[in-house]
CSV table of C-alpha atoms in Angstrom, one decimal:
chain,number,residue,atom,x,y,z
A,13,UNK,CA,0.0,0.0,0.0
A,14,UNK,CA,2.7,2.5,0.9
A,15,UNK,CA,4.6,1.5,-2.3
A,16,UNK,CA,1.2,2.6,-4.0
A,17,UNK,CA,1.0,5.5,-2.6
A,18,UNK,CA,4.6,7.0,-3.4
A,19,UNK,CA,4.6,5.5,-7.0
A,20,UNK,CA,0.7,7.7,-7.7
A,21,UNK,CA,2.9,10.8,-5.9
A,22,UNK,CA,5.7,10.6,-7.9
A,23,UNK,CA,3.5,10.2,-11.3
A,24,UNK,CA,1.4,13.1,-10.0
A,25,UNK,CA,4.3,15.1,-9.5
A,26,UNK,CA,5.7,14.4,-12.8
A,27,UNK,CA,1.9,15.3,-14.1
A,28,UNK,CA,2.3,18.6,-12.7
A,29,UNK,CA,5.9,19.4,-13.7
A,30,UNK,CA,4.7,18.7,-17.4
A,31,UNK,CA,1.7,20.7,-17.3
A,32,UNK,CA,3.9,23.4,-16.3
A,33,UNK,CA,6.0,23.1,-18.4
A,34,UNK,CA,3.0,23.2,-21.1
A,35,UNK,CA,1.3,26.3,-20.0
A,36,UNK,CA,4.5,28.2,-19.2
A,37,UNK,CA,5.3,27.2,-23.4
A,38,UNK,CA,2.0,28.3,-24.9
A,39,UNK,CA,2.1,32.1,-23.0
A,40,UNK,CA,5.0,32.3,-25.2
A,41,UNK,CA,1.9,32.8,-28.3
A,42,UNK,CA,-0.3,34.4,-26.4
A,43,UNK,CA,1.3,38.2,-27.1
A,44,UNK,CA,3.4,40.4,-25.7
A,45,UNK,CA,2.1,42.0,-21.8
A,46,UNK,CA,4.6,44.7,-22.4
A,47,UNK,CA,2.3,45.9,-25.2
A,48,UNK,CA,-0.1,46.3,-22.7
A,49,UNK,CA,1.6,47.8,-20.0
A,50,UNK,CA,3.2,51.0,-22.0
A,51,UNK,CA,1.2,53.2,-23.5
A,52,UNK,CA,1.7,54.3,-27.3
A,53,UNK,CA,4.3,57.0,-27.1
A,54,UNK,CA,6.9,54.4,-25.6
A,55,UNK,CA,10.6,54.0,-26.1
A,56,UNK,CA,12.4,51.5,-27.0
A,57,UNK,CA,14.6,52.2,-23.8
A,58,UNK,CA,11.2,51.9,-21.8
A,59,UNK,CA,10.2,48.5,-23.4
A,60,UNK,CA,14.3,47.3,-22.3
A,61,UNK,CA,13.6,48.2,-19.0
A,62,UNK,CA,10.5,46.8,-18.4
A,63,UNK,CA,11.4,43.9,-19.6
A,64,UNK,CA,14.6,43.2,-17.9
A,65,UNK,CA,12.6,44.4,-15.1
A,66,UNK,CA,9.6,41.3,-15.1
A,67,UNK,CA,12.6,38.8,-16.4
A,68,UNK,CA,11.0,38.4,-19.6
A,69,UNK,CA,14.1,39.2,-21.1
A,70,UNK,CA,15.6,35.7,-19.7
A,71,UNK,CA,16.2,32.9,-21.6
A,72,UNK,CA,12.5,30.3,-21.8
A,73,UNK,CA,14.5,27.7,-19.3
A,74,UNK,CA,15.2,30.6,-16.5
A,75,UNK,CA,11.9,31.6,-16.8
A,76,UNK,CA,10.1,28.5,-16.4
A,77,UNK,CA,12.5,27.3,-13.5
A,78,UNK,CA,12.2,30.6,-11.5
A,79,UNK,CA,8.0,30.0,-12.0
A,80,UNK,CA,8.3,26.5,-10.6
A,81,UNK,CA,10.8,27.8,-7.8
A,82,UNK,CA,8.3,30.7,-6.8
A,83,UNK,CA,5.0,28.4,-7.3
A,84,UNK,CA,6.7,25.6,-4.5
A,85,UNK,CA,6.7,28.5,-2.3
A,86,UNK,CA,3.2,30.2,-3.4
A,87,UNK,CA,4.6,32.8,-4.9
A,88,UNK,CA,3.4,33.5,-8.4
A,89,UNK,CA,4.9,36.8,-8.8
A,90,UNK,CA,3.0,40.0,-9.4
A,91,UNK,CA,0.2,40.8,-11.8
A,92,UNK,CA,1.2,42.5,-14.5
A,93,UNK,CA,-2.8,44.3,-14.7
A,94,UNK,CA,-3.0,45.1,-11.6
A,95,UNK,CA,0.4,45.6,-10.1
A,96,UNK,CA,-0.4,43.0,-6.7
A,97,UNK,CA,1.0,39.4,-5.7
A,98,UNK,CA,-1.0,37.0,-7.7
A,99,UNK,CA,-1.5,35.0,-4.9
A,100,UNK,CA,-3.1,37.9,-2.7
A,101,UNK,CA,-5.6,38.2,-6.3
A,102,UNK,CA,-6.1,34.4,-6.3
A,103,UNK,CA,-7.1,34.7,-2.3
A,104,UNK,CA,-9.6,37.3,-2.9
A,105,UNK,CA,-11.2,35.1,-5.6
A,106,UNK,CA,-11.0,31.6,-4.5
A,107,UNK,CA,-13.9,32.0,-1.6
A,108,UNK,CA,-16.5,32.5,-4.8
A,109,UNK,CA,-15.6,30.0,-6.9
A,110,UNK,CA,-14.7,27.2,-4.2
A,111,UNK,CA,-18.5,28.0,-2.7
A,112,UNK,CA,-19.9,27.9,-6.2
A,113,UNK,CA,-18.1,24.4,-6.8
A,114,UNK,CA,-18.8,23.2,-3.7
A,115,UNK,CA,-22.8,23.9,-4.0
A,116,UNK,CA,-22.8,22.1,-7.6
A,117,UNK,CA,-20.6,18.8,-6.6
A,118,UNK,CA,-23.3,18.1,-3.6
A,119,UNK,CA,-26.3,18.9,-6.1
A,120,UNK,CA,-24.4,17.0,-8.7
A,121,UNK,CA,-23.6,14.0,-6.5
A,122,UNK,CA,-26.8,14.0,-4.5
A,123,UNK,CA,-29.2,14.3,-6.8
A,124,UNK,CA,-27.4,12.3,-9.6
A,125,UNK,CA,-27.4,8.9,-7.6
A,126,UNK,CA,-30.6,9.1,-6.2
A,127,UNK,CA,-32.1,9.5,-9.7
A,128,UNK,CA,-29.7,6.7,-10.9
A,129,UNK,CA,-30.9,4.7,-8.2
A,130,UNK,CA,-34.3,5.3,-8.9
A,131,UNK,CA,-34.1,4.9,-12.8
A,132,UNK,CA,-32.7,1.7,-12.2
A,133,UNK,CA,-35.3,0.4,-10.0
A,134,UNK,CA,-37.9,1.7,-12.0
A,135,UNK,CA,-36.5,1.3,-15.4
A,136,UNK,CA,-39.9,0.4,-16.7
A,137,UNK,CA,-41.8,3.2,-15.1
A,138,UNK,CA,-42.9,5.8,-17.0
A,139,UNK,CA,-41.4,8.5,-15.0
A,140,UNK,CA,-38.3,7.0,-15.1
A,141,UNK,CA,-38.0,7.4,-18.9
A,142,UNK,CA,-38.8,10.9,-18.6
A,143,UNK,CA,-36.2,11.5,-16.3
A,144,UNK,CA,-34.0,9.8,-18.9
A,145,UNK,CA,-35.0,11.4,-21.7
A,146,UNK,CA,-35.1,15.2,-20.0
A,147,UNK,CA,-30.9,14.1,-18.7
A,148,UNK,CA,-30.4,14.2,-22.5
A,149,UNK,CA,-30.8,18.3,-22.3
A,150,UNK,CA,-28.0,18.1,-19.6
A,151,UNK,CA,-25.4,15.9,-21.7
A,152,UNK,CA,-26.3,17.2,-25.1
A,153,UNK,CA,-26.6,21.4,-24.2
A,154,UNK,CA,-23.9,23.1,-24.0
A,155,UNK,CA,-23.2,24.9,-20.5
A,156,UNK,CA,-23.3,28.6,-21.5
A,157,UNK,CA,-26.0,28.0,-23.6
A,158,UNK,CA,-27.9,26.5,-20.1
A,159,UNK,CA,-26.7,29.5,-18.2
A,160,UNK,CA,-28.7,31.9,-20.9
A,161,UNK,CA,-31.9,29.9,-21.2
A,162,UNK,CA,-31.9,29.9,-17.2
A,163,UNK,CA,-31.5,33.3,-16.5
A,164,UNK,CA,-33.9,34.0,-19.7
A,165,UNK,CA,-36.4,32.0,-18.0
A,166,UNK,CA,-35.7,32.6,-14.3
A,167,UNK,CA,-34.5,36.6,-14.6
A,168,UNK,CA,-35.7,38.3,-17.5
A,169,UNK,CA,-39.2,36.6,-17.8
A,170,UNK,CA,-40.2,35.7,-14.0
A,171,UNK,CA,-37.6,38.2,-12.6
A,172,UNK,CA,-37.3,35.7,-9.8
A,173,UNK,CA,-33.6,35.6,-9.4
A,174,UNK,CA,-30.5,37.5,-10.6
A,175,UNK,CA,-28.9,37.0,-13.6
A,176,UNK,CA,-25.2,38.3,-12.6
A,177,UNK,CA,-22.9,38.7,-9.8
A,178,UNK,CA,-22.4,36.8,-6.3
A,179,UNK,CA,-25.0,39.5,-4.2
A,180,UNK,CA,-24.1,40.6,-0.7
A,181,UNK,CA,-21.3,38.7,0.7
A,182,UNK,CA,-19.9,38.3,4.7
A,183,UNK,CA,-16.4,38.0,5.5
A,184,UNK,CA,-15.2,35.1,7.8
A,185,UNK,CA,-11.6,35.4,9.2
A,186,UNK,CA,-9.0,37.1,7.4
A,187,UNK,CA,-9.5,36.3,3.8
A,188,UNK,CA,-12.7,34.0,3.2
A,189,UNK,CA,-16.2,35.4,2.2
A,190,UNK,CA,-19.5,33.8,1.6
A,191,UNK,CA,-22.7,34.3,0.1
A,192,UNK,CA,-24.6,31.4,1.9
A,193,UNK,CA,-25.3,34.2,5.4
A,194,UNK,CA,-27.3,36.2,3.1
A,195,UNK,CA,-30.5,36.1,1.1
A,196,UNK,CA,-29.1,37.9,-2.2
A,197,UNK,CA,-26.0,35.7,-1.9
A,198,UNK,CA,-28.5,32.6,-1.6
A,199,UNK,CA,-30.3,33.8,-4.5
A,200,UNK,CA,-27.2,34.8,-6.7
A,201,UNK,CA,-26.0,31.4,-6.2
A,202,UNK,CA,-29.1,29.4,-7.4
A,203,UNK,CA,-29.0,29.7,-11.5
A,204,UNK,CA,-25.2,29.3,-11.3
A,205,UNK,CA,-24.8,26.4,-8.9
A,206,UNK,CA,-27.6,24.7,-10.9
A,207,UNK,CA,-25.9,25.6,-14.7
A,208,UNK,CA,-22.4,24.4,-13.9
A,209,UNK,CA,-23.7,20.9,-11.8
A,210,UNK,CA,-26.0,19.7,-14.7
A,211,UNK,CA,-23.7,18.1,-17.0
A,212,UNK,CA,-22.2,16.2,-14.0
A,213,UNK,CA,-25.3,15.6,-12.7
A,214,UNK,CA,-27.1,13.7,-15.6
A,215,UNK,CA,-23.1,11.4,-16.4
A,216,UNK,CA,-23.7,10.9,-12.6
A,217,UNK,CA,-27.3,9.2,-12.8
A,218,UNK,CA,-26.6,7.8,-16.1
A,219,UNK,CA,-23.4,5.9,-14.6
A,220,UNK,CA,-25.6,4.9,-11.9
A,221,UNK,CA,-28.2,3.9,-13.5
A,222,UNK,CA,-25.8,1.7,-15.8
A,223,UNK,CA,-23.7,0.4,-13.3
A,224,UNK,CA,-26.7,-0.8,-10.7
A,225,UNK,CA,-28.7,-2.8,-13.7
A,226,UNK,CA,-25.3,-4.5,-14.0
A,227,UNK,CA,-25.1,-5.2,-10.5
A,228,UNK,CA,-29.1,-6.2,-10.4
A,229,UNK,CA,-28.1,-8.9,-13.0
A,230,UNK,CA,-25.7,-10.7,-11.0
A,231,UNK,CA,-26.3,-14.3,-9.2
A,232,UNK,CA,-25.5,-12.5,-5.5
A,233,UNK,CA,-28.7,-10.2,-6.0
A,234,UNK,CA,-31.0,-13.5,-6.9
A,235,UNK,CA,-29.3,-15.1,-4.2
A,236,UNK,CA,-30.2,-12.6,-1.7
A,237,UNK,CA,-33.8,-12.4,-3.3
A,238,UNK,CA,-34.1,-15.7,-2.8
A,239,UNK,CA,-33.3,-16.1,0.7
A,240,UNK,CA,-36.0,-13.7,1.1
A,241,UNK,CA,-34.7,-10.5,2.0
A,242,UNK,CA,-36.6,-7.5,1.5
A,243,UNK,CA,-36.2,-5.6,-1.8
A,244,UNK,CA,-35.4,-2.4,-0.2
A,245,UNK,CA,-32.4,-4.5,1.6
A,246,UNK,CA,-31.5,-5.9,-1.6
A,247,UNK,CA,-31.5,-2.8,-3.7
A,248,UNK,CA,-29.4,-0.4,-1.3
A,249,UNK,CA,-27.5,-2.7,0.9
A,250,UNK,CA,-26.0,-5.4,-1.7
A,251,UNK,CA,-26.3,-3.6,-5.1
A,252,UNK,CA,-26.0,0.2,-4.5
A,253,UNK,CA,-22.7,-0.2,-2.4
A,254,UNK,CA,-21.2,-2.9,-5.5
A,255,UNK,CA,-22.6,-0.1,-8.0
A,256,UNK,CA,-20.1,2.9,-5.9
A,257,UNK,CA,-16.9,1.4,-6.4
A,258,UNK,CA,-16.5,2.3,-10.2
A,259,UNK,CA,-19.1,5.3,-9.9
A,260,UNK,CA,-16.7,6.7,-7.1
A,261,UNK,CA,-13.8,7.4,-10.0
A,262,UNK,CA,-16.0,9.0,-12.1
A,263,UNK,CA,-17.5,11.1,-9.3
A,264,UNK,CA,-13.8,12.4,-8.2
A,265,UNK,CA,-12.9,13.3,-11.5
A,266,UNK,CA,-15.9,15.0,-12.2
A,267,UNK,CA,-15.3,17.2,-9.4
A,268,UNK,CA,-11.9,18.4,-10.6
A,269,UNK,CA,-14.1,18.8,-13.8
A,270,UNK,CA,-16.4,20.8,-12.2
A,271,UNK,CA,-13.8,23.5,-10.6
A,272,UNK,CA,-12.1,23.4,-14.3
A,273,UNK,CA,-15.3,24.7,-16.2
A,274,UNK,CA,-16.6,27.0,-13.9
A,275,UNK,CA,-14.6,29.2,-15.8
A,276,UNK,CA,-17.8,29.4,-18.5
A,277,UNK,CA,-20.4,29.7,-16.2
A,278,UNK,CA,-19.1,32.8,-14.3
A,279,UNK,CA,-18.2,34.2,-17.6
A,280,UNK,CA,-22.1,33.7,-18.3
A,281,UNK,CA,-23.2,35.3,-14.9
A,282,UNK,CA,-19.9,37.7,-14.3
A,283,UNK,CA,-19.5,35.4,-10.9
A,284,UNK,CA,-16.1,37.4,-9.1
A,285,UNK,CA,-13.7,34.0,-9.2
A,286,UNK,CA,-10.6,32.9,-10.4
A,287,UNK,CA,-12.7,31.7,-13.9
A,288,UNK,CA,-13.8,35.0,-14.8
A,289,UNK,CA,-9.8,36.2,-13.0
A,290,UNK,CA,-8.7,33.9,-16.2
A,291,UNK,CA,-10.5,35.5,-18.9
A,292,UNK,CA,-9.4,38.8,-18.1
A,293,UNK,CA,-5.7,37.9,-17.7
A,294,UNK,CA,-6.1,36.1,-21.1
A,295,UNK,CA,-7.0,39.8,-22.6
A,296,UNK,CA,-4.5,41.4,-20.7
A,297,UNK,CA,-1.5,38.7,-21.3
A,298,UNK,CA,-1.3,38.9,-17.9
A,299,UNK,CA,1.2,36.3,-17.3
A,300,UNK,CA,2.0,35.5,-14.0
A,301,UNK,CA,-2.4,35.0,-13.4
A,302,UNK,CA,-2.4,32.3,-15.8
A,303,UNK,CA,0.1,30.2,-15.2
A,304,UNK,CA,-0.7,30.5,-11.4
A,305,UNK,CA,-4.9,29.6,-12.3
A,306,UNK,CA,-3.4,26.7,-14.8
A,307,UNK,CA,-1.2,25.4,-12.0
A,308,UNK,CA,-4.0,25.3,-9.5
A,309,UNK,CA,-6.5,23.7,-11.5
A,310,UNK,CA,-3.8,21.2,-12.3
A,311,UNK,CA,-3.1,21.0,-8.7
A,312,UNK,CA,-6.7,20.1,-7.9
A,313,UNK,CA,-7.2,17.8,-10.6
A,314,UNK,CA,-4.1,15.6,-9.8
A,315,UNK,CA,-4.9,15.8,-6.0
A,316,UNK,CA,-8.4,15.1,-6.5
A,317,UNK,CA,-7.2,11.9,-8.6
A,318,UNK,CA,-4.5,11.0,-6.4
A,319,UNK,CA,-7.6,10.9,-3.7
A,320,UNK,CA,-9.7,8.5,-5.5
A,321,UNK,CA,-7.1,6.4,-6.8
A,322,UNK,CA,-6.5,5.6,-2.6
A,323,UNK,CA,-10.0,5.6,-1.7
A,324,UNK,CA,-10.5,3.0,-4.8
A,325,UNK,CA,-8.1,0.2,-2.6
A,326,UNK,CA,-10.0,0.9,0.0
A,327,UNK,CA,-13.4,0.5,-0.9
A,328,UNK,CA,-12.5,-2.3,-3.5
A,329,UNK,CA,-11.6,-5.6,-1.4
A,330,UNK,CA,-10.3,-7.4,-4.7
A,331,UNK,CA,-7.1,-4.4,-5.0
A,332,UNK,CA,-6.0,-4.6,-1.8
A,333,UNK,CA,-5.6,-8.4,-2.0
A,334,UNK,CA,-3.8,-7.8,-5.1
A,335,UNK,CA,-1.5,-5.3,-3.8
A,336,UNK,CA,-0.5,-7.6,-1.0
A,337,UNK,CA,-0.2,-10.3,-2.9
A,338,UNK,CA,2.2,-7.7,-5.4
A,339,UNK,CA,0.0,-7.9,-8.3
A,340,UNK,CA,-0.2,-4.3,-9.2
């Protein structure tokens, strides 16, 4: 188990070095910040020193080892927009988009199982094919495009909730801020959390729905059946924890997925997080923001693996007797 668990650190290392190395490459084509930063009546003599003066006159292998050197440390550099630490930026918008996430994994999660579960169960119910055939609008429909009809619908026509921004936020400790104290916040938080879980919702229920008929099928569930436990027994304690153990991988990843494409749905509803942080920098060639939201989001997604890939031995007996046996 431990020689597991350092062989899936070291690959996710090497994951993230790569990635690095990646981003850091394609800023390279991205344009030139200095651009930017000068106004038109600059010198030649001003565009030297500026860029001596951010590094960026440094051969591509300096650069990218004094990133990695400052990133170990949490130290992205400084903006080149706005002049601050990147990682006092990143701060300021991680509380929005880590409470956003956060609401659409446990909508996502929750309500994806139980109406897997309850396809699956009822599979020739009627209702049950109309929850199938309505996922179809959340796997097929594009996410901005489910962010516009929503606040279309919800907004403009009804005028029930708002159709941008987070609302009134309260600060908790030094840096973190939520919307979930207040009743704007609540509201604000409602079309977004609901447009960016959908997607991973419906994979969820479909999975689910997949993996239990599979699990319904096999010998163990007619056994149980026919010792004459109740269905209810059957249904949740034998087949819904068998159906888990693959479902749980999916469920992990789609979690990283979720902070990774929330950068769309706040561009939709101009939510303050590090999504919409991105899109600016990307007009801005701000630098330093980029490679620090790329590296994060990497960070997240290897962890978040890494996470599940352990969890996964735990919760399936059949690895562990592999591992000890050395069958990896």
């Amino acid at each position: 188990m431990l020689a597991f668990v350092i062989r899936r650190v070291g690959q996710s290392i090497l994951v993230l070095l790569i990635v690095g190395l990646v981003a850091f490459s394609m800023f390279r084509f991205v344009g030139d910040p200095i651009d930017n930063m000068l106004g038109q009546e600059r010198t030649i003599e001003d565009v030297e020193r500026l860029r001596a003066q951010l590094g960026l006159d440094q051969p591509f292998p300096v650069q990218y080892f004094r990133f990695l050197e400052g990133a170990i440390q949490g130290n992205f550099g400084v903006s080149y927009r706005q002049g601050r630490e990147v990682s006092e930026i990143l701060l300021e918008r991680a509380p929005a988009t880590l409470e956003l996430a956060f609401v659409s994994g446990v909508l996502a999660i929750a309500i994806g199982i139980m109406l897997g579960v309850f396809t699956a169960i009822r599979r020739n119910g009627a209702t049950a094919h109309i929850i199938m055939a309505a996922s179809l609008i959340g796997v097929s429909l594009p996410t901005f495009l489910i962010g516009i009809l929503l606040i279309y619908l919800f907004s403009v026509e009804l005028g029930w909730l708002p159709s941008f921004g987070r609302g009134e936020t309260v600060s908790i400790g030094d840096w973190w801020t939520t919307g979930f104290l207040t009743e704007s916040g609540r509201k604000a938080l409602i079309l977004p959390a609901i447009t960016l879980g959908l997607y991973q919702m419906t994979l969820i229920m479909r999975l689910v729905r997949s993996e239990m008929l599979e699990v319904l099928r096999q010998d163990y569930i007619r056994f149980a059946r026919a010792r004459g436990l109740k269905e209810r027994a059957v249904n949740f304690h034998h087949a819904l924890k068998n159906t888990m153990v693959p479902v749980v991988t999916v469920i992990g990843l789609q979690l990283g997925a979720i902070i990774a494409f929330a950068i769309i749905t706040e561009t939709v509803f101009q939510w303050p997080g590090v999504g919409l942080l991105f899109i600016n920098a990307i007009q801005f060639v701000d630098i330093p923001v980029m490679a620090a939201y790329l590296m994060l989001i990497s960070v997240m997604f290897v962890g978040i693996n890494l996470l599940v890939d352990i969890l996964y031995v735990f919760i399936d007996p059949r690895l562990r007797v592999d591992r000890t046996g050395g069958h990896s």
